[in-house]
């Protein structure tokens, strides 16, 4: 094999592709990137048996071929090369010569035959979305994905398609995040995508109106994002019935400025550290929310104005969980609904239902 490519384009491609490389594996090929020549192109592949990525670059192909190169070393070499054109050539012993300007590296590779085969995903079940829309939906729900393997299906986000609406839902046992948007897909379908895979998809998405394609198979999902394809396993298991978990018939409804509530929670949270933890006590009454926190370090009290309807309510909550939800609310004002001190706090936009966050309360101890 002998190819010549643009150094900057190759460096960017390798940086993205290596995110799907296994960092520790008993199979050496999984720690590498497979390079394959095409008709005036070179394709880069990575696959850790859970997540795979592929991209294709224009190249001058003097001799066709393929090879697996260690991802970390190849990335470091390409990134530091001084010239504009990068040449990669291999011999029959799978030794790669990487040349750019006056720099020349000889790197031992692995035969391409040792790279695992990508699972195939049928194109029949697919739909398109705008970059910025999927980016927003993932960003506003990924934070609530479970970090515990106690229930593996909750380490991913549920994608539920029904009546032309896509719901993306994440839960971790303490909170729930949901986004809903209309899509051009009329069938009914649901599947769970691992949070780690969505995190990598998020890095490739842009804030514009260009479209990507999502193809869903029985066990895998394929995202086609510009010149990249991202393949991921789907998670199996019974996902939480999120609709049943959302409380109805609120007895207290609050409307307030998102930034003011964030600032107030952050101020009283100054007494909370990784070693010194305590719930934040909130009292919603008389168009005010009064927040307080008591730890071994001291006591803090703060308040912020709100517009309130319904009963006075006092409840405790984990400061980080509430802040995560508020930081992912994209509106200047939020609507907060509660049904007593032991029911989850529901955070929504003032109008519409594009997102919904639930934060479970924390039982409070009586203050001295």
mmCIF file of N, CA and C in Angstrom, residues 211-213 223-229:
data_model
loop_
_atom_site.group_PDB
_atom_site.id
_atom_site.type_symbol
_atom_site.label_atom_id
_atom_site.label_comp_id
_atom_site.label_asym_id
_atom_site.label_seq_id
_atom_site.Cartn_x
_atom_site.Cartn_y
_atom_site.Cartn_z
ATOM 1 N N UNK A 211 -28.366 17.761 7.525
ATOM 2 C CA UNK A 211 -29.023 16.549 7.999
ATOM 3 C C UNK A 211 -28.047 15.393 8.170
ATOM 4 N N UNK A 212 -28.376 14.511 9.093
ATOM 5 C CA UNK A 212 -27.696 13.236 9.245
ATOM 6 C C UNK A 212 -28.742 12.143 9.095
ATOM 7 N N UNK A 213 -28.279 10.921 8.881
ATOM 8 C CA UNK A 213 -29.180 9.785 8.721
ATOM 9 C C UNK A 213 -28.968 8.797 9.854
ATOM 10 N N UNK A 223 -25.259 5.855 12.690
ATOM 11 C CA UNK A 223 -25.396 7.291 12.450
ATOM 12 C C UNK A 223 -24.466 7.669 11.290
ATOM 13 N N UNK A 224 -25.000 8.281 10.249
ATOM 14 C CA UNK A 224 -24.173 8.788 9.157
ATOM 15 C C UNK A 224 -24.130 10.303 9.282
ATOM 16 N N UNK A 225 -22.962 10.805 9.701
ATOM 17 C CA UNK A 225 -22.789 12.224 10.020
ATOM 18 C C UNK A 225 -21.695 12.783 9.121
ATOM 19 N N UNK A 226 -22.097 13.490 8.069
ATOM 20 C CA UNK A 226 -21.147 13.999 7.083
ATOM 21 C C UNK A 226 -20.311 12.838 6.547
ATOM 22 N N UNK A 227 -18.986 12.937 6.670
ATOM 23 C CA UNK A 227 -18.138 11.875 6.128
ATOM 24 C C UNK A 227 -17.877 10.755 7.135
ATOM 25 N N UNK A 228 -18.532 10.810 8.291
ATOM 26 C CA UNK A 228 -18.331 9.791 9.324
ATOM 27 C C UNK A 228 -19.549 8.881 9.431
ATOM 28 N N UNK A 229 -19.306 7.621 9.736
ATOM 29 C CA UNK A 229 -20.374 6.721 10.165
ATOM 30 C C UNK A 229 -20.019 6.212 11.554
#
